[in-house]
GROMACS .gro file of C-alpha atoms in nm:
model
  256
    1MET     CA    1  13.324  10.438  10.859
    2HIS     CA    2  12.982  10.450  10.697
    3GLU     CA    3  12.815  10.757  10.850
    4ASN     CA    4  12.478  10.585  10.900
    5THR     CA    5  12.651  10.301  11.081
    6LYS     CA    6  12.778  10.546  11.337
    7ASN     CA    7  12.446  10.723  11.373
    8ALA     CA    8  12.237  10.407  11.395
    9ALA     CA    9  12.450  10.234  11.659
   10LEU     CA   10  12.272  10.187  11.990
   11GLN     CA   11  12.558  10.203  12.235
   12ALA     CA   12  12.656   9.907  12.451
   13PRO     CA   13  12.976   9.726  12.545
   14ASP     CA   14  13.074   9.555  12.225
   15LYS     CA   15  13.143   9.180  12.285
   16VAL     CA   16  12.838   8.961  12.236
   17TYR     CA   17  12.770   8.590  12.228
   18ALA     CA   18  12.535   8.606  11.927
   19LEU     CA   19  12.512   8.854  11.640
   20ALA     CA   20  12.210   8.824  11.411
   21PHE     CA   21  12.210   8.986  11.064
   22GLY     CA   22  11.906   9.057  10.853
   23ALA     CA   23  11.867   9.215  10.511
   24HIS     CA   24  11.572   9.420  10.639
   25PRO     CA   25  11.436   9.523  10.980
   26ASP     CA   26  11.210   9.240  11.104
   27ASP     CA   27  11.395   8.959  10.915
   28VAL     CA   28  11.558   8.853  11.242
   29GLU     CA   29  11.247   8.875  11.456
   30LEU     CA   30  11.038   8.676  11.204
   31SER     CA   31  11.292   8.400  11.166
   32CYS     CA   32  11.497   8.348  11.482
   33GLY     CA   33  11.350   8.583  11.739
   34ALA     CA   34  11.247   8.307  11.981
   35THR     CA   35  11.595   8.160  11.967
   36LEU     CA   36  11.756   8.498  12.033
   37LEU     CA   37  11.517   8.553  12.323
   38LYS     CA   38  11.616   8.213  12.463
   39ILE     CA   39  11.985   8.310  12.436
   40VAL     CA   40  11.914   8.636  12.622
   41GLU     CA   41  11.733   8.445  12.894
   42GLU     CA   42  12.034   8.217  12.929
   43GLY     CA   43  12.230   8.525  13.031
   44ARG     CA   44  12.413   8.579  12.699
   45ARG     CA   45  12.442   8.906  12.509
   46VAL     CA   46  12.280   8.940  12.171
   47ALA     CA   47  12.322   9.213  11.906
   48VAL     CA   48  12.129   9.260  11.578
   49CYS     CA   49  12.246   9.429  11.258
   50ASP     CA   50  11.999   9.522  10.980
   51LEU     CA   51  12.182   9.571  10.655
   52THR     CA   52  11.918   9.812  10.520
   53SER     CA   53  11.637  10.028  10.651
   54GLY     CA   54  11.381   9.846  10.440
   55GLU     CA   55  11.315  10.173  10.263
   56MET     CA   56  11.180  10.013   9.944
   57GLY     CA   57  10.909   9.821  10.131
   58THR     CA   58  10.546   9.891  10.039
   59LEU     CA   59  10.446   9.981  10.393
   60GLY     CA   60  10.605  10.213  10.646
   61THR     CA   61  10.883  10.471  10.606
   62PRO     CA   62  11.256  10.437  10.680
   63GLU     CA   63  11.206  10.660  10.985
   64ASN     CA   64  10.911  10.453  11.105
   65ARG     CA   65  11.099  10.127  11.056
   66ARG     CA   66  11.403  10.260  11.249
   67SER     CA   67  11.169  10.344  11.536
   68GLU     CA   68  11.016   9.998  11.516
   69ALA     CA   69  11.359   9.840  11.516
   70ARG     CA   70  11.450  10.030  11.831
   71LYS     CA   71  11.128   9.919  11.998
   72ALA     CA   72  11.199   9.558  11.903
   73MET     CA   73  11.546   9.588  12.054
   74GLU     CA   74  11.396   9.705  12.380
   75VAL     CA   75  11.129   9.442  12.413
   76MET     CA   76  11.361   9.160  12.307
   77GLY     CA   77  11.645   9.263  12.538
   78TYR     CA   78  11.920   9.297  12.274
   79ALA     CA   79  12.243   9.459  12.391
   80ALA     CA   80  12.264   9.660  12.066
   81ARG     CA   81  12.111   9.707  11.725
   82GLU     CA   82  12.263   9.870  11.417
   83ILE     CA   83  12.127   9.968  11.075
   84LEU     CA   84  12.387   9.994  10.798
   85ASP     CA   85  12.173  10.141  10.515
   86LEU     CA   86  12.351   9.943  10.245
   87GLY     CA   87  12.055   9.993  10.016
   88ASP     CA   88  11.721   9.807  10.011
   89SER     CA   89  11.695   9.644   9.664
   90GLU     CA   90  12.053   9.762   9.603
   91LEU     CA   91  12.224   9.529   9.849
   92PHE     CA   92  12.502   9.439   9.611
   93TYR     CA   93  12.820   9.241   9.676
   94THR     CA   94  13.074   9.520   9.667
   95LYS     CA   95  13.406   9.573   9.841
   96GLU     CA   96  13.254   9.860  10.039
   97ASN     CA   97  12.956   9.662  10.160
   98LEU     CA   98  13.172   9.364  10.248
   99ARG     CA   99  13.400   9.584  10.461
  100GLU     CA  100  13.097   9.735  10.639
  101VAL     CA  101  12.987   9.388  10.748
  102ILE     CA  102  13.345   9.296  10.848
  103ARG     CA  103  13.357   9.606  11.069
  104ILE     CA  104  13.038   9.494  11.249
  105VAL     CA  105  13.172   9.139  11.298
  106ARG     CA  106  13.500   9.272  11.437
  107LYS     CA  107  13.321   9.526  11.655
  108TYR     CA  108  13.094   9.272  11.830
  109ARG     CA  109  13.325   8.967  11.808
  110PRO     CA  110  13.040   8.712  11.834
  111ASP     CA  111  13.083   8.347  11.902
  112THR     CA  112  12.775   8.271  11.691
  113VAL     CA  113  12.629   8.452  11.387
  114PHE     CA  114  12.279   8.417  11.249
  115CYS     CA  115  12.194   8.535  10.896
  116ASN     CA  116  11.954   8.497  10.598
  117PRO     CA  117  11.941   8.163  10.417
  118PRO     CA  118  12.133   8.121  10.089
  119ASP     CA  119  11.823   8.020   9.884
  120GLU     CA  120  11.532   8.259   9.930
  121ARG     CA  121  11.238   8.431   9.755
  122HIS     CA  122  11.372   8.787   9.808
  123PRO     CA  123  11.697   8.869   9.621
  124ASP     CA  124  11.814   9.090   9.910
  125HIS     CA  125  11.799   8.788  10.142
  126VAL     CA  126  12.026   8.588   9.911
  127LYS     CA  127  12.268   8.876   9.876
  128ALA     CA  128  12.274   8.933  10.253
  129SER     CA  129  12.346   8.569  10.314
  130ARG     CA  130  12.652   8.570  10.092
  131LEU     CA  131  12.780   8.901  10.228
  132VAL     CA  132  12.762   8.785  10.589
  133LEU     CA  133  12.902   8.441  10.520
  134ASP     CA  134  13.206   8.584  10.341
  135ALA     CA  135  13.250   8.870  10.590
  136CYS     CA  136  13.271   8.623  10.877
  137PHE     CA  137  13.560   8.450  10.703
  138TYR     CA  138  13.743   8.758  10.583
  139ALA     CA  139  13.707   8.928  10.926
  140GLY     CA  140  13.970   8.678  11.043
  141LEU     CA  141  14.233   8.786  10.794
  142ARG     CA  142  14.465   9.042  10.947
  143ARG     CA  143  14.578   9.180  10.609
  144ILE     CA  144  14.226   9.310  10.554
  145GLU     CA  145  14.239   9.635  10.748
  146THR     CA  146  13.933   9.805  10.895
  147SER     CA  147  13.887  10.074  11.154
  148LEU     CA  148  13.616  10.186  11.396
  149ASP     CA  149  13.598  10.543  11.521
  150GLY     CA  150  13.946  10.598  11.383
  151GLU     CA  151  14.101  10.302  11.562
  152PRO     CA  152  14.224   9.991  11.375
  153GLN     CA  153  14.027   9.674  11.441
  154LEU     CA  154  14.179   9.339  11.526
  155PRO     CA  155  14.100   9.039  11.307
  156TYR     CA  156  13.829   8.812  11.437
  157ARG     CA  157  13.640   8.509  11.302
  158PRO     CA  158  13.318   8.376  11.468
  159ARG     CA  159  13.311   8.008  11.563
  160HIS     CA  160  12.964   7.926  11.428
  161LEU     CA  161  12.733   8.054  11.155
  162LEU     CA  162  12.369   7.952  11.125
  163HIS     CA  163  12.122   8.037  10.847
  164TYR     CA  164  11.766   8.083  10.970
  165ILE     CA  165  11.458   7.989  10.768
  166GLN     CA  166  11.244   8.252  10.594
  167PHE     CA  167  10.991   8.211  10.310
  168ARG     CA  168  11.113   7.890  10.154
  169GLN     CA  169  11.047   7.569  10.345
  170ILE     CA  170  11.401   7.437  10.400
  171GLU     CA  171  11.481   7.115  10.580
  172PRO     CA  172  11.682   7.229  10.880
  173ASP     CA  173  12.007   7.082  11.008
  174ILE     CA  174  11.911   7.161  11.367
  175VAL     CA  175  11.591   7.257  11.544
  176ILE     CA  176  11.594   7.464  11.867
  177ASP     CA  177  11.323   7.406  12.122
  178VAL     CA  178  11.170   7.750  12.171
  179SER     CA  179  10.859   7.640  12.354
  180SER     CA  180  10.943   7.869  12.648
  181THR     CA  181  11.000   8.180  12.440
  182PHE     CA  182  10.798   8.158  12.115
  183GLU     CA  183  10.484   8.330  12.238
  184ARG     CA  184  10.682   8.609  12.408
  185SER     CA  185  10.894   8.654  12.095
  186ARG     CA  186  10.575   8.773  11.917
  187SER     CA  187  10.623   9.106  12.096
  188GLY     CA  188  10.940   9.156  11.893
  189ILE     CA  189  10.754   9.083  11.569
  190MET     CA  190  10.461   9.310  11.657
  191ALA     CA  191  10.703   9.595  11.728
  192PHE     CA  192  10.708   9.624  11.347
  193GLY     CA  193  10.341   9.719  11.344
  194SER     CA  194  10.355   9.893  11.010
  195GLN     CA  195  10.427   9.565  10.834
  196PHE     CA  196  10.161   9.327  10.968
  197HIS     CA  197   9.787   9.289  10.963
  198LYS     CA  198   9.575   9.501  11.186
  199GLU     CA  199   9.199   9.528  11.187
  200GLY     CA  200   9.065   9.849  11.032
  201ARG     CA  201   9.350   9.897  10.780
  202SER     CA  202   9.179   9.745  10.480
  203ASP     CA  203   9.265  10.042  10.257
  204GLU     CA  204   9.637   9.959  10.268
  205PRO     CA  205   9.803   9.770   9.980
  206GLN     CA  206   9.837   9.401  10.049
  207THR     CA  207  10.181   9.249  10.083
  208LEU     CA  208  10.296   8.895  10.145
  209ILE     CA  209  10.337   8.956  10.518
  210ASN     CA  210  10.044   9.184  10.602
  211ARG     CA  211   9.785   8.920  10.511
  212LYS     CA  212   9.588   8.807  10.811
  213GLU     CA  213   9.703   8.450  10.757
  214PHE     CA  214  10.077   8.526  10.758
  215LEU     CA  215  10.139   8.522  11.132
  216THR     CA  216   9.921   8.211  11.169
  217GLY     CA  217  10.146   8.047  10.912
  218LEU     CA  218  10.455   8.134  11.116
  219GLU     CA  219  10.303   7.968  11.420
  220ALA     CA  220  10.209   7.659  11.218
  221ARG     CA  221  10.569   7.627  11.100
  222ALA     CA  222  10.699   7.661  11.453
  223HIS     CA  223  10.456   7.385  11.561
  224ALA     CA  224  10.570   7.161  11.274
  225LEU     CA  225  10.938   7.210  11.357
  226GLY     CA  226  10.872   7.155  11.722
  227GLU     CA  227  10.699   6.828  11.640
  228GLN     CA  228  11.023   6.702  11.488
  229ILE     CA  229  11.193   6.718  11.827
  230GLY     CA  230  10.896   6.647  12.053
  231ALA     CA  231  10.848   7.011  12.151
  232ARG     CA  232  10.557   7.256  12.126
  233TYR     CA  233  10.752   7.510  11.916
  234GLY     CA  234  11.078   7.499  11.728
  235GLU     CA  235  11.296   7.721  11.510
  236GLY     CA  236  11.511   7.560  11.244
  237PHE     CA  237  11.858   7.646  11.111
  238LEU     CA  238  12.104   7.542  10.846
  239LEU     CA  239  12.465   7.500  10.961
  240ALA     CA  240  12.733   7.671  10.757
  241GLY     CA  241  13.028   7.432  10.787
  242THR     CA  242  13.080   7.141  11.022
  243LEU     CA  243  12.980   7.148  11.388
  244GLY     CA  244  13.260   7.029  11.610
  245VAL     CA  245  13.154   6.851  11.930
  246ARG     CA  246  13.369   6.859  12.243
  247ASP     CA  247  13.112   6.756  12.505
  248PHE     CA  248  12.922   6.467  12.343
  249SER     CA  249  12.664   6.429  12.622
  250GLY     CA  250  12.604   6.800  12.619
  251LEU     CA  251  12.493   6.784  12.257
  252PHE     CA  252  12.319   6.446  12.303
  253PRO     CA  253  12.196   6.451  12.662
  254PRO     CA  254  12.053   6.140  12.834
  255ALA     CA  255  11.685   6.116  12.906
  256ASP     CA  256  11.566   6.299  13.218
   0.00000   0.00000   0.00000
């Protein structure tokens, strides 16, 4: 097992309903945090896995970002959070990295997985998307053997995989009404204080996300997505594969 995986694990009973992967700490909070918070409030368990520590980022240190990730976990109510340290800017598609992600999928056995979108500005996001997508499939093959803490893992394949939206404006397949959780999900974002705008820090180098306008832009996108479904705020997702419907009226409920 990857040593940093073991050290970074925040212990909790393993099985979760949703497992959200991000290439870097804060990817998840910025893109699907309000949806994850909604899932938590529905009484379901959520875990997060950051594939890197974000150590190549302009702002913050790996240690600082680990501390921020832990704080975000606490304020968002996640059951667990792990950091794999697969290499920021070196997040390559290798057999070793693929098996690390398979181990996490088999450990948490999620019904639903969230991950980076397949077409993105940052190369790490694109690589993370492919790693997670493939790992979710290969995790179901029993001839691929992995172990956790010296014990062999059973094969497992999640039922659903959703790509969240990041920098590129992608037309979503589904939009989740997050009107009840969007504003509170900002606490998860602001846990990563080293990355975002704060008054009195004008001497820091400017990045795409520490501009004063960045968080305003996120809110504007949530408003725009919400408008598509008649809600105040929305978060959009791409579906990987075909969504099977058993309860038709549950997916398409009648008017109140």
